[in-house]
PDB file of C-alpha atoms and ligand atoms in Angstrom:
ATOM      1  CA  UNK A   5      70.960 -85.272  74.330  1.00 54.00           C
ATOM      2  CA  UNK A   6      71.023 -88.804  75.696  1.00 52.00           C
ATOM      3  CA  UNK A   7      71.350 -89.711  79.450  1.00 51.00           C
ATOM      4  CA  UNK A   8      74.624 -91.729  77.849  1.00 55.00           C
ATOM      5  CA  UNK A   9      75.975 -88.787  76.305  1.00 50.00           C
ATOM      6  CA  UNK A  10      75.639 -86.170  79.254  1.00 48.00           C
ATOM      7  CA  UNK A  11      77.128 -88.955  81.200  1.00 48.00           C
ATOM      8  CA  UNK A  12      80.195 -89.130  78.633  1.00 49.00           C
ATOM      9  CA  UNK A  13      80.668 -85.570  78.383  1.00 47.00           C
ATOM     10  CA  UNK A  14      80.549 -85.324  82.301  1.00 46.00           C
ATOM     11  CA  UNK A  15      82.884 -87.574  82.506  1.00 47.00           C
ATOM     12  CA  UNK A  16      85.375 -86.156  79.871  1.00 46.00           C
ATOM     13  CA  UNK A  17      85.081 -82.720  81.665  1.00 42.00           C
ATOM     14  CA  UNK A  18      86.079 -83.932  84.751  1.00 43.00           C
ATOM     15  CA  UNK A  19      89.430 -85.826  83.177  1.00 42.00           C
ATOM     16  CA  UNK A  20      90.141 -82.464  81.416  1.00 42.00           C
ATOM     17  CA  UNK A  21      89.322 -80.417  84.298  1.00 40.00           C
ATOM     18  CA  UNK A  22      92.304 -83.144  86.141  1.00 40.00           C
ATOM     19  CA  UNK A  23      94.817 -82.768  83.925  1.00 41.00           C
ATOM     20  CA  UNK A  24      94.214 -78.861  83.732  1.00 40.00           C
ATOM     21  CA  UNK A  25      94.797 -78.298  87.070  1.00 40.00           C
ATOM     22  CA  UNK A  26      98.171 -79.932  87.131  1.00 41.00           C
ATOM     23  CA  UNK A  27      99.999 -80.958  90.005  1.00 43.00           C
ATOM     24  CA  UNK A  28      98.520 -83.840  91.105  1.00 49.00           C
ATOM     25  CA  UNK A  29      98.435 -86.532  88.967  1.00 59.00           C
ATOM     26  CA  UNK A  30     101.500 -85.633  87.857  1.00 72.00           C
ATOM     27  CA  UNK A  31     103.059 -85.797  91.499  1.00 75.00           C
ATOM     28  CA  UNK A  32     101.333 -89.383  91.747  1.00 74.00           C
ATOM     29  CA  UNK A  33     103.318 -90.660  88.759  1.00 74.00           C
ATOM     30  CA  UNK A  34     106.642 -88.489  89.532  1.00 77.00           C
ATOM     31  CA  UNK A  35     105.635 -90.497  93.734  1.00 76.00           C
ATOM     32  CA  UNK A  36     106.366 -93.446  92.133  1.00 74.00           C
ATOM     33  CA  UNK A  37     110.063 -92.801  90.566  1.00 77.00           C
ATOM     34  CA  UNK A  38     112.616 -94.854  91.671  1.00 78.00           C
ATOM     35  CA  UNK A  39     115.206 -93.228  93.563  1.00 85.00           C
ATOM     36  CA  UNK A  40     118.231 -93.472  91.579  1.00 82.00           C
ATOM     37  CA  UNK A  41     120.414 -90.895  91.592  1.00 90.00           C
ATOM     38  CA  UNK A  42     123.634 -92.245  92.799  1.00 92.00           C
ATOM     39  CA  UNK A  43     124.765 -89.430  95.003  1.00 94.00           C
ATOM     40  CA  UNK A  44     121.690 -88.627  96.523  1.00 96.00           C
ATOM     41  CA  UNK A  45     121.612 -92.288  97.558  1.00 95.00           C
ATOM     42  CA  UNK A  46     125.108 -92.384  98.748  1.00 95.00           C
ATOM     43  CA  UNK A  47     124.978 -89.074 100.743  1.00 96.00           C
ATOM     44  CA  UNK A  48     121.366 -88.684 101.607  1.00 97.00           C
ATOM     45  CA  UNK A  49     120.807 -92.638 101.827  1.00 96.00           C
ATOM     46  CA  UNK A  50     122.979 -93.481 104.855  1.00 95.00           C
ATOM     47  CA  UNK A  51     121.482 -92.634 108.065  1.00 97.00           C
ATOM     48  CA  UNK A  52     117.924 -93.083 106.718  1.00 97.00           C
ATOM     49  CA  UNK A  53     116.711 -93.890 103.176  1.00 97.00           C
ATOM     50  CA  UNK A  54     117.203 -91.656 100.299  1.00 97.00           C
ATOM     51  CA  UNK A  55     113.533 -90.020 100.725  1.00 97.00           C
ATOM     52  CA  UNK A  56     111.685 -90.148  97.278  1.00 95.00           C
ATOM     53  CA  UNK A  57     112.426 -85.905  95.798  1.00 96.00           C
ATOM     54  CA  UNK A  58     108.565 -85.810  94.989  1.00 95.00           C
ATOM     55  CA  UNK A  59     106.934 -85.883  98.161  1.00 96.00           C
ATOM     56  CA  UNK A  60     108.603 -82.246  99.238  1.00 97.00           C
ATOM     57  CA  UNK A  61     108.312 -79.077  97.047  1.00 97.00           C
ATOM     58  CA  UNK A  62     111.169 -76.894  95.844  1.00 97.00           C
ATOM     59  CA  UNK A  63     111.353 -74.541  98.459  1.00 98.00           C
ATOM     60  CA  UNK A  64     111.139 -77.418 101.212  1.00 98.00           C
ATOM     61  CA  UNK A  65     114.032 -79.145  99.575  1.00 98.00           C
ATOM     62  CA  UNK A  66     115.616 -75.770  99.228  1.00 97.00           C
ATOM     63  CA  UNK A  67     114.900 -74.932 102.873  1.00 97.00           C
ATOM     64  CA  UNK A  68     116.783 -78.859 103.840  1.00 98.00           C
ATOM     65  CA  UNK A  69     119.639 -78.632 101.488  1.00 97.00           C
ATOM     66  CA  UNK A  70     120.197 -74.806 102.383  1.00 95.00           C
ATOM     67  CA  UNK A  71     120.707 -76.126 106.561  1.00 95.00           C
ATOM     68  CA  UNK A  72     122.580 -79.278 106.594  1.00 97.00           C
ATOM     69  CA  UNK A  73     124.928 -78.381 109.306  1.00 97.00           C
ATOM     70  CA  UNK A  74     122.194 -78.009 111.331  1.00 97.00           C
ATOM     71  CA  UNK A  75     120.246 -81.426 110.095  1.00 98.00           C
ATOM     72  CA  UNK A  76     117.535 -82.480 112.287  1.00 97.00           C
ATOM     73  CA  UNK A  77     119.939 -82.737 115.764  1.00 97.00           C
ATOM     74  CA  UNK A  78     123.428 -83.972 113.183  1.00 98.00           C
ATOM     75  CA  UNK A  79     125.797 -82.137 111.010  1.00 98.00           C
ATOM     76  CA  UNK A  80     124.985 -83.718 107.735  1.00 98.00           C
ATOM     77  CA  UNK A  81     127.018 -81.126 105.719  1.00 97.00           C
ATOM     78  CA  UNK A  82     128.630 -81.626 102.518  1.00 96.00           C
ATOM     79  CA  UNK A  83     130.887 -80.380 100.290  1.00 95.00           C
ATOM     80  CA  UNK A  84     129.665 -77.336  98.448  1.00 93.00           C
ATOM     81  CA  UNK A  85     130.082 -79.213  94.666  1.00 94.00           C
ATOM     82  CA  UNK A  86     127.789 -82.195  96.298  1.00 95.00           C
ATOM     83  CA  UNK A  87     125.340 -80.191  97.682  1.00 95.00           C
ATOM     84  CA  UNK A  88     124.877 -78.268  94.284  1.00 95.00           C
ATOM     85  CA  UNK A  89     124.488 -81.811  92.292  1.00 95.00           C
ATOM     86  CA  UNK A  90     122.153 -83.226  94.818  1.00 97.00           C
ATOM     87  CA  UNK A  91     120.306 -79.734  95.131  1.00 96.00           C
ATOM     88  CA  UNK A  92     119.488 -79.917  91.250  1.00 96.00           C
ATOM     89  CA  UNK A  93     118.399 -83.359  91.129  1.00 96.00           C
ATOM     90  CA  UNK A  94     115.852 -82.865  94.571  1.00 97.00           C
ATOM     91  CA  UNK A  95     114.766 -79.109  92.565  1.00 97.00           C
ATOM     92  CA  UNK A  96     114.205 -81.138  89.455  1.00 95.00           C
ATOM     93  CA  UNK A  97     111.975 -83.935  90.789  1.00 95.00           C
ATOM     94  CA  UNK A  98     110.536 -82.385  93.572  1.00 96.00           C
ATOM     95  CA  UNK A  99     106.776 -81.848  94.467  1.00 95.00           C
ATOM     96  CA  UNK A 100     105.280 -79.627  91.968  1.00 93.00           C
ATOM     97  CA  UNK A 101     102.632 -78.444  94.714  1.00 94.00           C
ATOM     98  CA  UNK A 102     103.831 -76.398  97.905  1.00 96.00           C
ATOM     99  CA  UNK A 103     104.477 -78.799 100.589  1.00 97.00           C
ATOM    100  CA  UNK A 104     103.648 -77.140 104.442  1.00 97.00           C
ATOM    101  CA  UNK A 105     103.456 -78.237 107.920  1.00 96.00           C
ATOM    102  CA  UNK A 106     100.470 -77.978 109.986  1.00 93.00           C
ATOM    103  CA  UNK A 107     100.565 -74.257 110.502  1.00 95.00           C
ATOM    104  CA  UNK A 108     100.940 -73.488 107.027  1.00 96.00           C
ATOM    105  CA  UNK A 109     105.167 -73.146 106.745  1.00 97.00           C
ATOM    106  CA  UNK A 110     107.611 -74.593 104.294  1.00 98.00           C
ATOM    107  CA  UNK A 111     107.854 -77.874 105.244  1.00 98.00           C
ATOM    108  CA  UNK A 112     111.058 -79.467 106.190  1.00 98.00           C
ATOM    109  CA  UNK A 113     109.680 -82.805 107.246  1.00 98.00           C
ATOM    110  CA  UNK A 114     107.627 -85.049 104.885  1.00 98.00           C
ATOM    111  CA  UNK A 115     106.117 -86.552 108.026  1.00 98.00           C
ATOM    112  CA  UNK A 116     104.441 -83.314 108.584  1.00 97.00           C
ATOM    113  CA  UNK A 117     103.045 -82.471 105.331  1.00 97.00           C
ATOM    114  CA  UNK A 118      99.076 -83.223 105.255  1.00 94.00           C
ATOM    115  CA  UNK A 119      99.442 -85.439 102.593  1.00 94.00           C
ATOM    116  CA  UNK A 120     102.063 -88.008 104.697  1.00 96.00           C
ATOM    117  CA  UNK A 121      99.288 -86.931 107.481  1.00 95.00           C
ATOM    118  CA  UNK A 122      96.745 -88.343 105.502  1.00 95.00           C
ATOM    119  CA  UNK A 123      97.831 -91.447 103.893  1.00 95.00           C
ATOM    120  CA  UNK A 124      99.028 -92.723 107.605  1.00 96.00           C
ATOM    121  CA  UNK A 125      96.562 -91.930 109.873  1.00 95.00           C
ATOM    122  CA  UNK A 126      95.697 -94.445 112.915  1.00 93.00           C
ATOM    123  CA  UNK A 127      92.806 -96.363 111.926  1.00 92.00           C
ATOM    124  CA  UNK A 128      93.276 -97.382 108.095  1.00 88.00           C
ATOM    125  CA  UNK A 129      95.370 -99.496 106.598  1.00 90.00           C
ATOM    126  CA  UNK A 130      95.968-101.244 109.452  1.00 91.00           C
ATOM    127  CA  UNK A 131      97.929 -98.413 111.377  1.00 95.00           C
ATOM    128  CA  UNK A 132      97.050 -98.150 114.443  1.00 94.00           C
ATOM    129  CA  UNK A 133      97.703 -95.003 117.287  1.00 93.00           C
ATOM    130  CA  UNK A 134     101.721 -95.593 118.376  1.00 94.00           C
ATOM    131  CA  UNK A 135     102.876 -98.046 115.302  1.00 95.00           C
ATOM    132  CA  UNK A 136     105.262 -95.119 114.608  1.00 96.00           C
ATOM    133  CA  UNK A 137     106.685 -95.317 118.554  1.00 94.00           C
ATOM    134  CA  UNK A 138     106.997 -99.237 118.477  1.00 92.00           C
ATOM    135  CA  UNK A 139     111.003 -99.678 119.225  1.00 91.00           C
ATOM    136  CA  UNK A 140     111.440-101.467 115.695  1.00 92.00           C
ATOM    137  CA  UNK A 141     110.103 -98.250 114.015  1.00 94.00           C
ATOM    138  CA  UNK A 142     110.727 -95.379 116.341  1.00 94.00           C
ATOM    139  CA  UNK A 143     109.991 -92.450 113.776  1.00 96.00           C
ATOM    140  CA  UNK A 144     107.475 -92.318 111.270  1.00 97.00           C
ATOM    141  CA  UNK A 145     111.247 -91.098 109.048  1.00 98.00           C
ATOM    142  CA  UNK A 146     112.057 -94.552 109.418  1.00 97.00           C
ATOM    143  CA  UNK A 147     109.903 -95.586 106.205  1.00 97.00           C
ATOM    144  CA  UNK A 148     111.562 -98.806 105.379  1.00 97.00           C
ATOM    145  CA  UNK A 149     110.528-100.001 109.026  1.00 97.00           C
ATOM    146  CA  UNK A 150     107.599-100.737 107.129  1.00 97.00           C
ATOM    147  CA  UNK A 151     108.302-100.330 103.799  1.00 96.00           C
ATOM    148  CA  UNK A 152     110.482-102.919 102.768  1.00 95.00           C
ATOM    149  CA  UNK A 153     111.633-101.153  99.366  1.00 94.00           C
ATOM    150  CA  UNK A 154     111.912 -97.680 100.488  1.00 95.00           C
ATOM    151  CA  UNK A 155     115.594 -98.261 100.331  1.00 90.00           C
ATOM    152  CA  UNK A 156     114.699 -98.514  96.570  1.00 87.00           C
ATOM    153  CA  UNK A 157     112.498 -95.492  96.825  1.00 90.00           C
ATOM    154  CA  UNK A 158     109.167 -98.135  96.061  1.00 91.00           C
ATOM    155  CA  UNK A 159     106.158 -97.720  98.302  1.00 93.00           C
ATOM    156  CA  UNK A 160     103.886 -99.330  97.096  1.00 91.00           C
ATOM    157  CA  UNK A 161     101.089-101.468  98.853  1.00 90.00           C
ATOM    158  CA  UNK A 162     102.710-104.991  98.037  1.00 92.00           C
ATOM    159  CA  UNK A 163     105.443-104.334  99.865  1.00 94.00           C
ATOM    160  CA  UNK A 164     104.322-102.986 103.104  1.00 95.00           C
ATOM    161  CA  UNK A 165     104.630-104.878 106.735  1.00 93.00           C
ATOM    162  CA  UNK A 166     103.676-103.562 109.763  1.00 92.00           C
ATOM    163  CA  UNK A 167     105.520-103.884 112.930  1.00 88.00           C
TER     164      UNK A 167
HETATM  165  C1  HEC B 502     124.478 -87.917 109.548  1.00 72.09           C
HETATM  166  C2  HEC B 502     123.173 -88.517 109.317  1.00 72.09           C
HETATM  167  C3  HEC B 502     122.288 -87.895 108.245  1.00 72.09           C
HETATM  168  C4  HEC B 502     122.620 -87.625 106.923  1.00 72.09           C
HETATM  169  C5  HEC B 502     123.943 -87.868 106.214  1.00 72.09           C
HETATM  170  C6  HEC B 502     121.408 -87.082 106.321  1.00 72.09           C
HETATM  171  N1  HEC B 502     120.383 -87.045 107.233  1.00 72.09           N
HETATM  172 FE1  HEC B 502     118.471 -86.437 106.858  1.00 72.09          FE
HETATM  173  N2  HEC B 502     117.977 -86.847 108.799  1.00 72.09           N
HETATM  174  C7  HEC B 502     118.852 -87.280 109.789  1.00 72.09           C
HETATM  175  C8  HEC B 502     118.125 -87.404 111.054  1.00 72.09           C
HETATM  176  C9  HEC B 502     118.716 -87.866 112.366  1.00 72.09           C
HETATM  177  C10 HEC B 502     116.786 -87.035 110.773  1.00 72.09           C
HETATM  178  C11 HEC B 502     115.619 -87.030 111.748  1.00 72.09           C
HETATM  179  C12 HEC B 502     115.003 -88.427 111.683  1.00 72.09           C
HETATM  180  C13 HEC B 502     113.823 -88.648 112.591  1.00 72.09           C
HETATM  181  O1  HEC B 502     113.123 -87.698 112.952  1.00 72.09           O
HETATM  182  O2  HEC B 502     113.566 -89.820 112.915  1.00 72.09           O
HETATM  183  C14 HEC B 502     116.735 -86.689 109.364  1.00 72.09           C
HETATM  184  C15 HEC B 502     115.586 -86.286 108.694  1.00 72.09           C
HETATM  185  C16 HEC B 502     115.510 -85.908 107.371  1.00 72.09           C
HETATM  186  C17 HEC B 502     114.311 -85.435 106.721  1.00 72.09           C
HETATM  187  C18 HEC B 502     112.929 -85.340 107.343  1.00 72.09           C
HETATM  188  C19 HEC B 502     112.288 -86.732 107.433  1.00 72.09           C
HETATM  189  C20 HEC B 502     110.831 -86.640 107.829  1.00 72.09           C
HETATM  190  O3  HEC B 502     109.992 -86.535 106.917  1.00 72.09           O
HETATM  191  O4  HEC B 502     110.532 -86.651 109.034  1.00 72.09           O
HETATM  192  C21 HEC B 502     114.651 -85.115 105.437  1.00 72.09           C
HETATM  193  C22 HEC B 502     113.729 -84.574 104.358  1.00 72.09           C
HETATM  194  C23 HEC B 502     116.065 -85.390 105.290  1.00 72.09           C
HETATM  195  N3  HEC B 502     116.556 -85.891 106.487  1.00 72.09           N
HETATM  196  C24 HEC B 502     116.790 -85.177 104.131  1.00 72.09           C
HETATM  197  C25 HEC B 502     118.158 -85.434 104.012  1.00 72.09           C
HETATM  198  C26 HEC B 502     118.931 -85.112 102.830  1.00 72.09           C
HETATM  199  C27 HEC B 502     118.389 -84.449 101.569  1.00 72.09           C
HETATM  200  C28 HEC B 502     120.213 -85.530 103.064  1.00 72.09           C
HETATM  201  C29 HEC B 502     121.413 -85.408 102.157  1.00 72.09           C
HETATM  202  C30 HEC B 502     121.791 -84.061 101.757  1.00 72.09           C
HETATM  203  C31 HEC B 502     120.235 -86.096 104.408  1.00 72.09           C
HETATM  204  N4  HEC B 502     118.973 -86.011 104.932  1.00 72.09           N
HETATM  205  C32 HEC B 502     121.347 -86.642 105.022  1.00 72.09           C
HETATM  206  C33 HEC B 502     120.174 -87.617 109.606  1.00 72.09           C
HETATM  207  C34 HEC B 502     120.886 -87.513 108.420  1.00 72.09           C
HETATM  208  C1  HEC B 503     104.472 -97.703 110.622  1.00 72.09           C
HETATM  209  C2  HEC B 503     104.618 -98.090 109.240  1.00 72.09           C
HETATM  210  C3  HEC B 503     104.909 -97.037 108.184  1.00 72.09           C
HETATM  211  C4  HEC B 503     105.927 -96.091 108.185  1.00 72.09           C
HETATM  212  C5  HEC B 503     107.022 -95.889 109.210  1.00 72.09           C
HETATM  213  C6  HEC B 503     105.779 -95.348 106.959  1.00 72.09           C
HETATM  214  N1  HEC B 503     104.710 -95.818 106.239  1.00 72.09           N
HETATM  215 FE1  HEC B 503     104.101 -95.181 104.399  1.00 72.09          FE
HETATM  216  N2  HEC B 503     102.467 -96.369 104.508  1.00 72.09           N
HETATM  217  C7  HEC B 503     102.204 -97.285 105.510  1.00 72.09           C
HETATM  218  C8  HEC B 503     100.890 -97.876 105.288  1.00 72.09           C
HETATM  219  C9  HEC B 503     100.227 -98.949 106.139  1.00 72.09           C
HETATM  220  C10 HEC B 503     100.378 -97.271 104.110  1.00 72.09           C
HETATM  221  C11 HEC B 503      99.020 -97.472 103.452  1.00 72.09           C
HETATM  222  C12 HEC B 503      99.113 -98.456 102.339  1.00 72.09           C
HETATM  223  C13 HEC B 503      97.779 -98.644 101.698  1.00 72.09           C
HETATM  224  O1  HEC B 503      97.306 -97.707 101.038  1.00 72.09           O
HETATM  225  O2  HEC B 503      97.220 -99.717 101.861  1.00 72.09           O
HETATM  226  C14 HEC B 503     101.414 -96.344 103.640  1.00 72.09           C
HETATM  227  C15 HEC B 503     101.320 -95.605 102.451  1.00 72.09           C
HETATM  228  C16 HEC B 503     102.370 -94.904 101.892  1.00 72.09           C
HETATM  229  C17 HEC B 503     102.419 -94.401 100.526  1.00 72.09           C
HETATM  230  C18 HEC B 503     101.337 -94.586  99.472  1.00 72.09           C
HETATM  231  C19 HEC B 503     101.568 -95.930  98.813  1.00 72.09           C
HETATM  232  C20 HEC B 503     100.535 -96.231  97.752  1.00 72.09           C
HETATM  233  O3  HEC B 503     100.924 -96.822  96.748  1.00 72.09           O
HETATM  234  O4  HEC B 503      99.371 -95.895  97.940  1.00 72.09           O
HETATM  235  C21 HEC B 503     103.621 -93.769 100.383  1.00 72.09           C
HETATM  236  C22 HEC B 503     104.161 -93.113  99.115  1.00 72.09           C
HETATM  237  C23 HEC B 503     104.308 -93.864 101.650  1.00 72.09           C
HETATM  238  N3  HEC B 503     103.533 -94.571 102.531  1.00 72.09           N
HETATM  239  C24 HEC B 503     105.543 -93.307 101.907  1.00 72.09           C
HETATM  240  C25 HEC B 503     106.154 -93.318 103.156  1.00 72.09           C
HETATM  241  C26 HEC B 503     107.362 -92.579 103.460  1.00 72.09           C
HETATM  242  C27 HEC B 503     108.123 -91.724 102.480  1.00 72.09           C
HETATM  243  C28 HEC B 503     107.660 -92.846 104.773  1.00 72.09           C
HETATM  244  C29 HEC B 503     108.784 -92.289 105.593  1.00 72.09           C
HETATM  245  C30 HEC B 503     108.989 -90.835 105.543  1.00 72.09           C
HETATM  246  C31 HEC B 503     106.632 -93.758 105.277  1.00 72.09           C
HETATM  247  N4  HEC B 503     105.738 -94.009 104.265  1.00 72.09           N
HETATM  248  C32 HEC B 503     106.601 -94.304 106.551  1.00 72.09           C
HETATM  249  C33 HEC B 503     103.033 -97.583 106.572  1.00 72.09           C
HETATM  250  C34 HEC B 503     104.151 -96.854 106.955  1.00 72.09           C
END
């Protein structure tokens, strides 16, 4: 066998080995949905954006959906017909992998999951320590601070400013 050939065969094994394991590049295209379910929007949209469903897993969305009277310090309840047609669009595009804070607990937050952790951490891509306390961001929840489409549920790197 050729150099070429174990190269190609390498190669093929790993893209096969990828796309066995599931999960993640299928998150990364599911990351880049729009967000365009019209109730979610409405009733999940108006005190922050409409968070893209894919960057929390089933049981996270479960475990947000399930406690909205108690949301984050506000009663964001709704009524029980909403909450079922919003639950089933969040359970249907949600994170396929488990999504868990620091010490390894459903997350409710995607600001605590280790992949948010990861993407924004001080020192790359121009973030530095405190961007997310600056007054015109305040929360690293406040995504379209600095992502000028989030409202649209797009993220991606052409559309970023930092404060
Ligand atoms: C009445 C206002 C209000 C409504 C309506 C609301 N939220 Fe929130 N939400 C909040 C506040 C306040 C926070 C905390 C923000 C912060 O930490 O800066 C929050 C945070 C979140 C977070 C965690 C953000 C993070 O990663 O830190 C999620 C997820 C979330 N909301 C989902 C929802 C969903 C789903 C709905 C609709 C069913 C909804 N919210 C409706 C006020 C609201
Ligand atoms: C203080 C500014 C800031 C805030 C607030 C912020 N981000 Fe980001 N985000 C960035 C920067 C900078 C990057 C890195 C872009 C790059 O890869 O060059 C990034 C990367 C991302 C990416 C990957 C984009 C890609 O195409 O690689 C996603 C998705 C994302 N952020 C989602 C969020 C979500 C959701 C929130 C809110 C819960 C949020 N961000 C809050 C600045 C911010």
């Amino acid at each position: 066998m050729t150099t070429r050939t174990l190269t190609m065969l390498v190669a093929m094994g790993a893209a096969m080995s990828a796309l066995a394991s599931g999960g993640g590049d299928d998150d990364r295209d599911r990351r880049r949905d729009p967000v365009a379910d019209r109730i979610y929007v409405e009733e999940c949209g108006s005190c922050h954006v409409a968070y893209p469903p894919a960057l929390l897993s089933r049981a996270s969305w479960k475990a947000v959906v399930g406690r909205l009277a108690t949301h984050f310090g506000v009663d964001a309840s709704l009524e029980p017909a909403m909450g079922a047609e919003i639950n089933a669009y969040l359970q249907a595009r949600a994170s396929l992998r488990d999504t868990v804070d620091g010490d390894g607990r459903t997350a409710l937050r995607i600001t605590e999951t280790a992949w948010f952790r990861h993407e924004h951490r001080p020192g790359e891509h121009g973030l530095y320590r405190g961007v997310f306390e600056q007054a015109s961001v305040g929360s690293p929840a406040k995504c379209d601070a600095c992502h000028r489409g989030a409202a649209g549920g797009r993220y991606g790197e052409g559309e970023i400013r930092l404060p």
